[in-house]
Coordinates of C-alpha atoms and ligand atoms in Angstrom, one line a residue:
X1 CA -36.4 7.7 -4.1
X2 CA -36.6 7.5 -0.1
X3 CA -39.8 4.9 0.6
X4 CA -39.7 5.4 5.0
X5 CA -42.6 6.8 5.8
X6 CA -43.0 8.2 9.5
X7 CA -46.4 6.8 10.8
X8 CA -48.9 9.5 11.9
X9 CA -49.6 9.2 15.4
X10 CA -53.1 7.7 15.3
X11 CA -51.9 4.8 12.9
X12 CA -49.1 4.6 15.6
X13 CA -51.3 4.3 18.4
X14 CA -53.7 1.8 16.3
X15 CA -51.0 -0.5 16.0
X16 CA -49.9 -0.4 19.6
X17 CA -53.7 -1.1 20.7
X18 CA -52.9 -4.2 18.6
X19 CA -50.7 -5.2 21.3
X20 CA -53.0 -4.6 24.5
X21 CA -56.5 -4.8 23.4
X22 CA -56.6 -8.4 21.1
X23 CA -60.2 -8.6 21.9
X24 CA -63.4 -7.2 24.6
X25 CA -61.7 -9.8 27.0
X26 CA -58.5 -7.4 27.1
X27 CA -61.0 -4.8 27.7
X28 CA -62.2 -5.9 30.4
X29 CA -59.1 -7.1 31.9
X30 CA -57.1 -3.6 31.2
X31 CA -60.5 -1.8 33.0
X32 CA -61.0 -4.2 36.5
X33 CA -56.9 -3.7 37.1
X34 CA -57.3 0.0 36.7
X35 CA -60.2 -0.2 39.4
X36 CA -58.4 -2.5 41.4
X37 CA -55.5 -0.3 41.3
X38 CA -58.0 2.1 42.2
X39 CA -58.5 0.8 45.6
X40 CA -62.5 0.0 44.4
X41 CA -64.5 -2.1 47.0
X42 CA -67.4 -2.5 44.4
X43 CA -66.5 -3.1 40.4
X44 CA -69.8 -3.8 38.4
X45 CA -69.4 -5.3 34.5
X46 CA -71.8 -4.3 32.4
X47 CA -71.1 -5.7 28.6
X48 CA -73.3 -5.8 25.3
X49 CA -73.4 -7.5 22.0
X50 CA -70.9 -9.8 24.3
X51 CA -68.5 -6.6 24.7
X52 CA -68.7 -5.5 20.9
X53 CA -71.3 -2.9 21.3
X54 CA -70.5 -2.0 24.6
X55 CA -68.5 -2.8 27.8
X56 CA -68.6 -0.5 30.7
X57 CA -67.1 -0.9 34.1
X58 CA -67.9 1.2 36.8
X59 CA -66.0 1.3 40.2
X60 CA -66.0 3.3 44.0
X61 CA -62.2 3.5 43.5
X62 CA -60.4 6.9 44.5
X63 CA -61.6 8.5 40.5
X64 CA -59.8 11.3 38.8
X65 CA -59.1 14.6 38.7
X66 CA -59.5 16.7 35.7
X67 CA -56.5 16.5 34.1
X68 CA -56.0 13.3 35.0
X69 CA -58.8 11.8 33.6
X70 CA -57.7 14.1 30.1
X71 CA -53.5 12.9 30.2
X72 CA -55.5 8.8 31.7
X73 CA -56.3 8.7 27.4
X74 CA -52.6 10.0 26.3
X75 CA -50.6 7.3 26.0
X76 CA -47.6 6.1 28.3
X77 CA -49.2 8.5 30.9
X78 CA -49.7 6.2 33.9
X79 CA -49.9 7.2 37.7
X80 CA -48.5 4.0 39.1
X81 CA -44.1 4.6 38.1
X82 CA -41.7 7.2 37.8
X83 CA -38.6 6.0 36.7
X84 CA -37.0 3.0 35.9
X85 CA -36.6 1.4 39.9
X86 CA -39.9 2.1 40.0
X87 CA -40.3 -0.2 36.5
X88 CA -38.7 -3.3 38.7
X89 CA -40.5 -3.1 41.7
X90 CA -44.8 -3.6 40.5
X91 CA -46.8 -3.2 43.0
X92 CA -50.2 -2.3 41.2
X93 CA -51.6 -4.4 37.7
X94 CA -51.2 -1.0 35.8
X95 CA -48.1 0.6 35.0
X96 CA -47.4 0.5 31.2
X97 CA -49.9 3.6 31.0
X98 CA -51.0 2.0 27.8
X99 CA -54.6 0.9 28.1
X100 CA -56.5 3.7 28.7
X101 CA -55.3 5.2 25.3
X102 CA -55.0 2.0 23.2
X103 CA -59.0 1.4 24.2
X104 CA -59.4 5.2 22.7
X105 CA -57.6 4.4 19.6
X106 CA -60.1 1.9 18.6
X107 CA -63.5 2.5 20.3
X108 CA -66.0 5.4 21.7
X109 CA -64.9 6.2 25.0
X110 CA -66.6 8.2 27.5
X111 CA -64.6 8.5 31.4
X112 CA -66.9 9.8 33.7
X113 CA -65.1 10.2 37.6
X114 CA -65.3 12.0 40.8
X115 CA -63.0 11.7 43.7
X116 CA -64.0 12.3 46.8
X117 CA -63.7 15.0 48.5
X118 CA -65.0 16.6 45.2
X119 CA -68.4 18.0 44.7
X120 CA -68.9 17.5 40.7
X121 CA -67.4 15.0 38.9
X122 CA -66.0 15.2 35.6
X123 CA -66.6 13.9 32.0
X124 CA -65.1 13.5 28.9
X125 CA -65.8 11.8 25.7
X126 CA -62.9 10.3 23.0
X127 CA -63.5 8.9 19.9
X128 CA -60.9 7.5 18.1
X129 CA -58.4 9.2 20.5
X130 CA -59.8 12.4 19.7
X131 CA -61.4 14.2 22.8
X132 CA -65.0 15.2 21.3
X133 CA -65.9 16.5 24.4
X134 CA -65.7 17.2 28.1
X135 CA -67.4 18.6 31.0
X136 CA -67.8 18.9 35.1
X137 CA -70.7 16.8 35.5
X138 CA -72.8 15.7 38.5
X139 CA -71.3 11.8 39.7
X140 CA -71.0 9.3 42.5
X141 CA -67.2 8.7 44.0
X142 CA -65.4 6.9 41.1
X143 CA -65.0 5.8 37.9
X144 CA -67.2 5.1 35.4
X145 CA -65.8 3.9 31.8
X146 CA -67.7 3.1 28.8
X147 CA -66.0 2.2 25.8
X148 CA -69.1 2.0 22.9
X149 CA -68.3 0.1 19.7
X150 CA -65.5 -1.9 20.3
X151 CA -62.6 -2.1 16.7
X152 CA -65.3 0.2 14.9
X153 CA -62.6 2.4 13.1
X154 CA -60.2 -1.4 13.3
X155 CA -62.8 -3.0 10.9
X156 CA -59.7 -5.8 10.2
X157 CA -59.5 -6.6 14.0
X158 CA -62.9 -6.9 13.8
X159 CA -63.2 -9.2 11.2
X160 CA -61.0 -11.5 13.2
X161 CA -62.9 -11.9 16.6
X162 CA -64.3 -15.3 17.1
X163 CA -67.9 -16.0 17.6
X164 CA -70.4 -13.9 20.6
X165 CA -70.8 -17.3 22.8
X166 CA -66.3 -17.3 22.5
X167 CA -66.1 -14.0 23.4
X168 CA -67.9 -14.1 26.0
X169 CA -66.6 -16.9 27.5
X170 CA -63.2 -15.3 27.2
X171 CA -65.0 -12.2 29.5
X172 CA -66.0 -14.4 31.5
X173 CA -62.8 -16.3 32.0
X174 CA -60.8 -12.8 32.9
X175 CA -64.2 -11.5 35.5
X176 CA -63.5 -14.6 37.1
X177 CA -60.3 -14.6 37.8
X178 CA -60.0 -11.3 39.5
X179 CA -62.9 -11.9 40.9
X180 CA -61.8 -15.4 42.8
X181 CA -58.2 -13.7 44.0
X182 CA -60.4 -10.4 46.1
X183 CA -63.0 -12.2 47.9
X184 CA -63.3 -9.1 49.8
X185 CA -64.2 -6.7 46.5
X186 CA -68.0 -7.2 45.5
X187 CA -68.6 -7.3 41.6
X188 CA -70.8 -8.3 39.7
X189 CA -70.6 -9.1 35.8
X190 CA -73.8 -8.2 33.3
X191 CA -74.5 -9.5 30.1
X192 CA -77.5 -8.3 28.7
X193 CA -80.3 -8.6 31.1
X194 CA -78.3 -11.6 32.8
X195 CA -76.6 -11.6 35.8
X196 CA -74.0 -13.8 34.9
X197 CA -72.0 -13.2 38.2
X198 CA -72.7 -12.2 41.4
X199 CA -69.7 -12.3 43.7
X200 CA -70.2 -10.3 46.8
X201 CA -67.5 -9.4 49.2
X202 CA -66.3 -12.0 51.5
X203 CA -64.0 -12.2 54.1
X204 CA -61.7 -15.2 52.5
X205 CA -60.8 -17.4 49.5
X206 CA -62.3 -20.5 50.3
X207 CA -65.9 -18.7 50.7
X208 CA -65.2 -17.0 46.9
X209 CA -64.8 -20.6 45.7
X210 CA -67.7 -21.6 47.5
X211 CA -70.1 -18.1 45.8
X212 CA -68.2 -18.6 42.6
X213 CA -67.8 -22.8 41.8
X214 CA -70.2 -23.4 44.7
X215 CA -70.4 -25.3 48.0
X216 CA -69.6 -29.1 46.8
X217 CA -65.9 -28.1 45.5
X218 CA -65.0 -25.7 48.1
X219 CA -66.0 -27.5 50.9
X220 CA -63.2 -30.2 49.9
X221 CA -60.4 -28.1 48.9
X222 CA -57.6 -28.8 50.9
X223 CA -55.7 -25.4 52.3
X224 CA -52.1 -24.6 51.1
X225 CA -49.8 -22.2 53.4
X226 CA -46.8 -22.6 52.9
X227 CA -43.4 -19.9 53.9
X228 CA -40.3 -19.5 53.5
X229 CA -37.7 -17.1 53.4
X230 CA -38.3 -16.4 49.6
X231 CA -41.9 -17.0 49.0
X232 CA -45.1 -17.3 50.6
X233 CA -48.2 -19.5 48.6
X234 CA -51.1 -19.2 49.6
X235 CA -54.5 -20.8 48.0
X236 CA -56.5 -24.2 47.9
X237 CA -55.9 -27.1 45.6
X238 CA -58.6 -29.4 45.4
X239 CA -58.9 -34.0 46.0
X240 CA -57.2 -35.7 43.4
X241 CA -60.5 -37.2 42.5
X242 CA -61.8 -34.0 42.3
X243 CA -59.7 -33.9 39.0
X244 CA -61.6 -32.2 35.6
X245 CA -60.7 -32.9 31.8
X246 CA -60.1 -29.5 31.5
X247 CA -57.7 -26.9 32.8
X248 CA -60.4 -24.3 33.4
X249 CA -60.5 -24.5 37.3
X250 CA -56.5 -23.6 37.7
X251 CA -55.1 -20.3 38.9
X252 CA -52.1 -19.1 39.2
X253 CA -51.4 -15.5 40.6
X254 CA -48.0 -13.7 41.6
X255 CA -48.2 -11.1 43.9
X256 CA -52.5 -11.4 43.3
X257 CA -51.4 -11.0 39.0
X258 CA -53.5 -13.8 37.8
X259 CA -50.4 -14.9 35.1
X260 CA -49.8 -17.8 33.0
X261 CA -47.1 -20.0 33.9
X262 CA -46.2 -23.5 32.3
X263 CA -43.4 -23.8 35.0
X264 CA -45.5 -23.1 38.0
X265 CA -48.0 -25.4 36.9
X266 CA -45.9 -28.6 36.4
X267 CA -44.7 -28.2 39.7
X268 CA -48.5 -28.6 40.4
X269 CA -49.1 -31.6 38.3
X270 CA -45.2 -32.9 39.6
X271 CA -46.6 -32.6 42.8
X272 CA -50.1 -34.9 42.4
X273 CA -48.1 -37.2 40.0
X274 CA -49.1 -40.7 40.2
X275 CA -52.6 -39.5 42.1
X276 CA -54.2 -38.1 39.0
X277 CA -56.0 -40.5 36.2
X278 CA -54.2 -40.3 32.7
X279 CA -56.0 -36.8 31.1
X280 CA -57.4 -35.5 34.4
X281 CA -56.1 -32.5 35.4
X282 CA -56.1 -31.0 39.3
X283 CA -58.5 -27.9 40.0
X284 CA -55.8 -25.0 41.8
X285 CA -55.7 -21.8 42.8
X286 CA -52.5 -20.7 44.2
X287 CA -50.7 -17.1 45.4
X288 CA -47.4 -16.5 45.8
X289 CA -45.6 -13.6 47.0
X290 CA -43.0 -12.8 45.4
X291 CA -40.0 -9.7 46.2
X292 CA -41.2 -7.9 43.6
X293 CA -38.2 -6.9 42.6
X294 CA -37.2 -10.9 41.8
X295 CA -40.0 -10.5 39.2
X296 CA -40.2 -9.3 35.9
X297 CA -43.9 -8.3 34.9
X298 CA -42.6 -5.9 31.7
X299 CA -42.6 -8.4 29.9
X300 CA -45.3 -8.8 27.5
X301 CA -47.9 -5.8 26.8
X302 CA -51.1 -7.9 27.9
X303 CA -49.0 -8.8 31.3
X304 CA -49.5 -11.6 32.0
X305 CA -46.5 -13.2 31.5
X306 CA -44.0 -13.2 33.9
X307 CA -40.6 -13.7 34.6
X308 CA -39.0 -14.9 38.1
X309 CA -35.2 -14.7 38.6
X310 CA -35.3 -17.6 40.5
X311 CA -37.9 -19.6 39.2
X312 CA -35.8 -23.2 40.4
X313 CA -36.6 -22.0 43.9
X314 CA -39.9 -20.9 43.1
X315 CA -41.1 -23.9 41.3
X316 CA -39.6 -26.4 44.1
X317 CA -41.1 -24.2 46.9
X318 CA -45.1 -25.0 44.9
X319 CA -43.8 -28.6 44.2
X320 CA -42.8 -28.8 48.2
X321 CA -46.5 -27.1 49.6
X322 CA -48.9 -28.7 47.3
X323 CA -47.3 -32.2 47.8
X324 CA -47.1 -31.6 51.7
X325 CA -50.5 -30.6 51.6
X326 CA -51.5 -33.4 49.8
X327 CA -49.1 -35.7 52.1
X328 CA -51.2 -34.5 55.1
X329 CA -55.3 -34.9 54.0
X330 CA -57.5 -37.8 53.8
X331 CA -57.8 -38.5 49.9
X332 CA -60.5 -41.3 50.0
X333 CA -63.2 -40.2 47.7
X334 CA -67.2 -41.1 48.8
X335 CA -69.4 -42.5 46.5
X336 CA -73.0 -39.5 46.1
X337 CA -75.3 -41.5 44.8
X338 CA -77.7 -38.7 44.6
X339 CA -75.8 -37.6 42.0
X340 CA -75.8 -33.4 41.6
X341 CA -75.1 -32.1 38.1
X342 CA -71.7 -30.6 38.5
X343 CA -71.9 -27.0 36.7
X344 CA -69.2 -26.8 34.7
X345 CA -69.5 -23.4 32.9
X346 CA -71.2 -20.4 34.0
X347 CA -69.5 -20.1 37.5
X348 CA -72.5 -20.7 40.1
X349 CA -73.2 -18.2 42.5
X350 CA -76.3 -19.8 45.1
X351 CA -76.9 -16.2 46.8
X352 CA -78.5 -14.9 43.2
X353 CA -82.4 -16.3 43.2
X354 CA -83.0 -16.0 39.7
X355 CA -79.5 -17.1 38.7
X356 CA -80.8 -20.7 37.5
X357 CA -83.0 -19.2 35.4
X358 CA -80.8 -17.1 34.5
X359 CA -78.9 -19.9 33.5
X360 CA -81.3 -22.0 31.6
X361 CA -81.8 -18.9 29.2
X362 CA -78.1 -18.3 28.1
X363 CA -77.5 -21.8 28.4
X364 CA -79.5 -22.0 25.2
X365 CA -77.1 -19.4 23.6
X366 CA -73.3 -21.3 24.2
X367 CA -74.7 -24.5 23.5
X368 CA -73.5 -24.8 19.5
X369 CA -70.1 -23.6 20.9
X370 CA -70.3 -25.6 24.1
X371 CA -71.1 -28.6 22.6
X372 CA -67.4 -30.4 22.9
X373 CA -67.9 -29.0 26.5
X374 CA -70.8 -31.0 26.4
X375 CA -69.5 -33.8 25.8
X376 CA -66.4 -33.5 29.0
X377 CA -69.3 -33.0 31.5
X378 CA -71.7 -35.8 30.1
X379 CA -68.4 -37.7 30.6
X380 CA -68.0 -36.5 33.9
X381 CA -71.4 -36.9 34.6
X382 CA -70.7 -40.6 34.4
X383 CA -68.1 -41.2 36.2
X384 CA -69.2 -39.0 39.0
X385 CA -72.3 -42.0 38.5
X386 CA -69.8 -44.7 39.3
X387 CA -67.4 -43.0 42.3
X388 CA -67.3 -40.1 44.0
X389 CA -67.6 -37.3 45.5
X390 CA -68.2 -35.0 48.5
X391 CA -69.1 -35.2 52.2
X392 CA -66.2 -37.3 53.1
X393 CA -66.2 -36.2 57.1
X394 CA -62.4 -35.8 57.9
X395 CA -62.5 -35.1 61.1
X396 CA -65.0 -37.9 62.0
X397 CA -61.8 -40.8 62.2
X398 CA -60.5 -39.0 64.8
X399 CA -63.1 -37.7 67.7
X400 CA -61.9 -40.0 71.0
X401 CA -65.3 -40.9 71.7
X402 CA -65.8 -42.6 68.2
X403 CA -63.1 -45.7 68.5
X404 CA -64.8 -48.0 68.5
X405 CA -62.6 -49.8 65.4
X406 CA -59.7 -49.5 68.0
X407 CA -60.8 -51.0 70.5
X408 CA -60.9 -54.4 69.7
X409 CA -57.6 -53.9 67.8
X410 CA -56.6 -57.5 68.8
X411 CA -59.1 -58.8 66.5
X412 CA -57.9 -60.0 63.5
X413 CA -60.2 -58.3 61.2
X414 CA -59.5 -54.8 62.4
X415 CA -57.0 -52.4 61.0
X416 CA -56.5 -49.5 63.2
X417 CA -56.9 -45.9 61.7
X418 CA -54.0 -43.2 60.6
X419 CA -54.5 -39.7 59.7
X420 CA -54.6 -41.2 56.0
X421 CA -56.7 -44.5 56.1
X422 CA -59.5 -44.7 58.8
X423 CA -60.1 -47.3 61.6
X424 CA -61.2 -50.8 58.8
X425 CA -63.5 -53.6 60.3
X426 CA -62.6 -56.1 56.8
X427 CA -65.6 -58.3 56.2
X428 CA -64.1 -59.8 53.1
X429 CA -63.6 -60.0 50.0
X430 CA -66.2 -59.5 47.1
X431 CA -65.7 -61.2 43.3
X432 CA -62.4 -61.8 44.3
X433 CA -62.0 -58.4 42.7
X434 CA -62.7 -55.9 46.0
X435 CA -62.4 -55.9 49.6
X436 CA -65.3 -54.7 51.9
X437 CA -64.3 -53.2 55.3
X438 CA -66.7 -51.3 57.7
X439 CA -65.5 -47.9 58.7
X440 CA -67.1 -45.2 60.9
X441 CA -70.1 -43.7 59.1
X442 CA -70.3 -45.8 56.1
X443 CA -68.6 -48.6 54.2
X444 CA -65.5 -48.7 51.9
X445 CA -64.8 -51.1 49.0
X446 CA -61.7 -51.3 48.1
X447 CA -59.8 -52.4 44.8
X448 CA -57.5 -55.2 46.1
X449 CA -55.0 -55.2 42.5
X450 CA -54.8 -51.2 43.0
X451 CA -54.0 -51.5 47.0
X452 CA -50.8 -54.3 46.1
X453 CA -49.7 -52.3 43.0
X454 CA -49.4 -48.9 45.6
X455 CA -47.7 -50.6 47.9
X456 CA -45.2 -52.1 45.5
X457 CA -44.4 -49.1 43.3
X458 CA -43.8 -47.0 46.8
X459 CA -40.9 -49.4 48.3
X460 CA -39.6 -50.2 45.2
X461 CA -39.2 -46.1 44.1
X462 CA -37.8 -45.9 48.0
X463 CA -35.4 -48.6 46.9
X464 CA -34.6 -46.9 43.7
X465 CA -34.0 -43.6 44.8
X466 CA -31.8 -45.1 47.4
X467 CA -29.8 -46.7 45.5
X468 CA -30.4 -49.9 47.3
X469 CA -32.0 -52.0 45.5
X470 CA -32.4 -55.5 47.1
X471 CA -32.1 -58.0 44.7
X472 CA -33.1 -62.3 44.6
X473 CA -30.9 -64.4 42.7
X474 CA -31.9 -67.0 40.5
X475 CA -30.8 -70.3 41.5
X476 CA -30.3 -71.5 38.0
X477 CA -30.1 -68.3 36.6
X478 CA -32.8 -67.6 33.5
X479 CA -31.9 -68.3 30.0
X480 CA -33.1 -65.5 27.8
X481 CA -33.2 -65.3 24.2
X482 CA -33.9 -62.1 22.7
X483 CA -34.5 -60.3 19.4
X484 CA -31.5 -58.4 17.7
X485 CA -33.7 -55.1 18.9
X486 CA -34.5 -56.2 22.0
X487 CA -30.5 -57.1 22.4
X488 CA -29.7 -53.4 21.1
X489 CA -32.3 -51.9 23.7
X490 CA -30.3 -54.2 26.7
X491 CA -26.9 -53.8 25.5
X492 CA -27.6 -50.2 25.3
X493 CA -29.1 -50.3 29.3
X494 CA -27.3 -52.4 31.1
X495 CA -25.8 -50.4 33.9
X496 CA -29.4 -49.1 34.7
X497 CA -30.8 -52.8 33.9
X498 CA -28.5 -53.3 36.9
X499 CA -29.5 -50.4 38.9
X500 CA -33.2 -51.7 38.5
X501 CA -32.1 -55.2 40.0
X502 CA -31.7 -57.3 36.7
X503 CA -28.3 -58.2 36.6
X504 CA -27.7 -60.2 33.3
X505 CA -24.4 -61.6 31.5
X506 CA -24.2 -62.6 28.3
X507 CA -23.9 -66.2 27.0
X508 CA -23.2 -66.3 23.6
X509 CA -25.4 -65.1 20.3
X510 CA -28.3 -63.3 21.3
X511 CA -28.4 -64.9 24.7
X512 CA -28.4 -63.8 28.2
X513 CA -28.2 -65.3 31.3
X514 CA -30.6 -63.4 34.1
X515 CA -28.9 -63.8 37.9
X516 CA -31.0 -61.5 39.6
X517 CA -34.3 -59.9 40.2
X518 CA -35.9 -57.1 42.2
X519 CA -37.2 -59.2 45.3
X520 CA -39.9 -56.6 45.8
X521 CA -40.9 -58.6 42.5
X522 CA -40.4 -61.3 43.2
X523 CA -43.6 -63.0 42.5
X524 CA -43.3 -62.7 39.3
X525 CA -42.0 -65.1 36.4
X526 CA -38.3 -63.6 36.2
X527 CA -38.5 -64.2 32.9
X528 CA -41.8 -62.1 31.7
X529 CA -40.6 -59.1 34.0
X530 CA -37.1 -58.7 32.7
X531 CA -39.2 -59.0 28.8
X532 CA -41.4 -55.8 29.8
X533 CA -38.6 -54.0 31.1
X534 CA -37.5 -54.7 27.4
X535 CA -40.8 -54.2 25.6
X536 CA -41.0 -50.3 26.9
X537 CA -37.3 -50.3 26.0
X538 CA -38.1 -51.4 22.6
X539 CA -42.0 -49.4 22.4
X540 CA -40.8 -46.6 23.5
X541 CA -37.6 -46.0 21.9
X542 CA -35.9 -44.7 24.2
X543 CA -33.5 -44.3 27.3
X544 CA -34.6 -45.9 30.7
X545 CA -34.0 -43.0 32.4
X546 CA -36.7 -41.5 30.1
X547 CA -38.9 -44.4 30.8
X548 CA -38.3 -45.5 34.0
X549 CA -41.0 -44.9 36.1
X550 CA -43.1 -46.3 33.8
X551 CA -41.4 -49.7 33.9
X552 CA -41.2 -49.2 37.4
X553 CA -45.2 -48.8 37.5
X554 CA -45.4 -51.5 35.3
X555 CA -43.4 -54.0 37.2
X556 CA -45.6 -52.9 40.5
X557 CA -48.8 -53.7 38.1
X558 CA -47.3 -56.9 37.1
X559 CA -46.2 -58.0 40.5
X560 CA -49.8 -57.7 42.2
X561 CA -52.4 -59.8 42.9
X562 CA -55.3 -59.7 40.2
X563 CA -58.8 -59.7 40.2
X564 CA -59.4 -63.7 40.7
X565 CA -57.1 -64.1 43.3
X566 CA -59.0 -65.1 46.8
X567 CA -57.5 -63.8 49.3
X568 CA -58.1 -64.6 53.3
X569 CA -58.7 -62.5 55.9
X570 CA -55.2 -62.5 57.2
X571 CA -53.7 -61.5 54.1
X572 CA -56.2 -58.9 53.6
X573 CA -55.3 -57.7 56.8
X574 CA -51.6 -57.6 55.9
X575 CA -52.1 -55.7 52.5
X576 CA -54.1 -53.2 54.3
X577 CA -51.3 -52.8 56.9
X578 CA -48.7 -52.6 54.3
X579 CA -51.2 -49.7 52.3
X580 CA -51.1 -47.5 55.5
X581 CA -47.5 -47.7 55.0
X582 CA -47.7 -45.6 51.9
X583 CA -47.6 -42.1 51.6
X584 CA -50.1 -42.4 49.2
X585 CA -52.6 -44.9 49.5
X586 CA -55.5 -43.6 47.2
X587 CA -54.5 -44.5 44.4
X588 CA -52.2 -46.9 42.1
X589 CA -48.9 -45.2 39.9
X590 CA -51.3 -44.4 36.9
X591 CA -53.9 -42.5 39.6
X592 CA -56.7 -45.4 39.8
X593 CA -58.6 -45.0 43.0
X594 CA -57.7 -47.8 45.4
X595 CA -60.9 -47.4 48.2
X596 CA -64.4 -45.5 47.3
X597 CA -66.2 -45.0 50.9
X598 CA -69.9 -44.9 50.2
X599 CA -71.9 -43.2 53.9
X600 CA -74.1 -44.6 55.1
X601 CA -76.4 -42.2 54.9
X602 CA -76.5 -42.6 51.3
X603 CA -77.7 -45.7 51.7
X604 CA -80.1 -44.3 54.4
X605 CA -81.2 -41.9 51.8
X606 CA -81.7 -44.3 48.9
X607 CA -84.1 -46.1 51.7
X608 CA -85.9 -43.6 52.7
X609 CA -84.9 -43.6 56.0
X610 CA -83.8 -39.6 55.7
Ligands
ADP701 P1 -51.9 1.7 34.1 O1 -52.8 1.4 34.4 O2 -50.5 1.2 33.7 O3 -51.5 3.3 34.7 P2 -54.0 3.2 31.9 O4 -54.1 3.7 30.4 O5 -54.6 1.7 32.7 O6 -52.7 2.6 31.9 O7 -54.2 4.1 33.1 C1 -54.3 5.2 33.0 C2 -53.8 6.4 33.9 O8 -55.5 6.6 34.7 C3 -54.0 5.5 35.4 O9 -52.7 5.1 35.9 C4 -54.3 5.7 36.4 O10 -53.6 6.6 37.1 C5 -56.6 6.5 35.6 N1 -56.7 5.6 36.0 C6 -57.8 4.2 34.7 N2 -58.7 3.8 35.4 C7 -58.7 4.7 36.7 C8 -60.0 3.8 37.8 N3 -61.0 3.2 37.1 N4 -60.2 5.1 38.5 C9 -59.0 6.0 38.8 N5 -57.8 6.2 38.2 C10 -58.0 5.1 36.8
MG702 MG1 -53.6 -0.1 33.4

């Protein structure tokens, strides 16, 4: 007996729908994309019961005529591409013609739409893919799509939905993604009776980030503007000290489409590299404009993955764009004594008067789901209380009439400023741990150990990358005895060790003579330095090339002045001059801050002078 069945159209549609419409947020995403493709400048999203009861998206876009409305819910029905050539040059967010058909298959759907030049609009109601009513109706220009009782006829799918707050969170994420990259479009997201997001049309991305995430983040952002023959990268990145414990504020777009892309993300992390503390994640919003023919969006039904033909080049461009921006900006964190709790969950909107209320009410709803995140926020609060935030007025250092510090340069304790480090008047050392210096608008605290770590790290890296490590010959050579494991690690990596400046001769059995060490780390006991390297090699069970950076960082740490070492002003002066020469004078190679600024403003506030 034959065993193959031909599936019914209804079942085929439900299977296909499963790929596109995974959860309520997928519906929101597809409908928003359609509104944006229709040229809407105003998109309102209304949700009930985290999208399970109702998802209603209204736009003022171009609308559809009667025939198109009926066709729009058929599978593979699209106005956006015609032939296979179009498929490889996609300029719209949609193109597969699957979304409305998929939504129609698993919900009770209603579409009301009117084109600009028409007097009347048109409405259809669909249930489980079948049109149950249609007719002329009075309507405003644009399209209103109502999705009721999602998954009413696919109970299995419904069962797999997460708790309400999680589904709602997904919806907020999706709406935020498209809201961010479309500043000139106005968006509203209403859940039950709460307005969760209200983002009016504004002129540019920075203003938009500011309405969504608040001014304290937005005003510290650094602009990215990178152009070469193949790619244009625009957007904003935040300063390293604003990095977060999660990745919720990382957005990558390709040709205005939000995408998930590890390669690009990796390039951003590489560019921040030693500026980030462990487990900290940078904030970025990047839009890559790439020739539509160089990318393939048709990888997955949800269109959030994109294949890039020249991946390597794109990665390099992103790396360069971010790195250059970091290198030309002042990245010193400022201490904020009046710590303001940062809104981390729901996008904030300062324009909305009753917004705070809304947030509070919503919060009680999310709290149980958010416990993990709340812990994050508390940590963040603690960290932030300890150091940082905004208010760094970069320009203040460069206005010509403000050259107080520059004019007294002859004095020993003056350090002239440059783009990255402000002019500093060194006041001294405190607790044998920190330097204190006066600077334009405030005082700066500097961690002495970390300064030297950065200096040594960069110098050594420079020499290392140029294959030009300066070595110091040990007069007598130092006898080193190794365990069998250490000996094996050493023998396996002897050549590499030589490249790092360690020359060793085998003396017999497990004994070696250390002849040279890298000059830069000369302050250290040669033996200890070598053992540091060997310990890493043994512990990591790794080849040297994979951990050389870690090793260099470690050596820099060992060779640096420690907390507890007394330093004179000329010594401090010299060290800070050296810091000034580095590319990134803000953090140690592990990402710990070197300098923290306290503004006089803040002090005045604390002393109630203001
Ligand atoms: P796709 O977006 O891939 O073309 P959809 O199933 O999402 O497929 O939509 C089918 C078609 O319906 C679209 O190509 C478009 O012509 C029309 N359409 C859908 N939503 C809207 C809308 N909000 N405004 C105008 N036309 C729309
Ligand atoms: Mg679509």
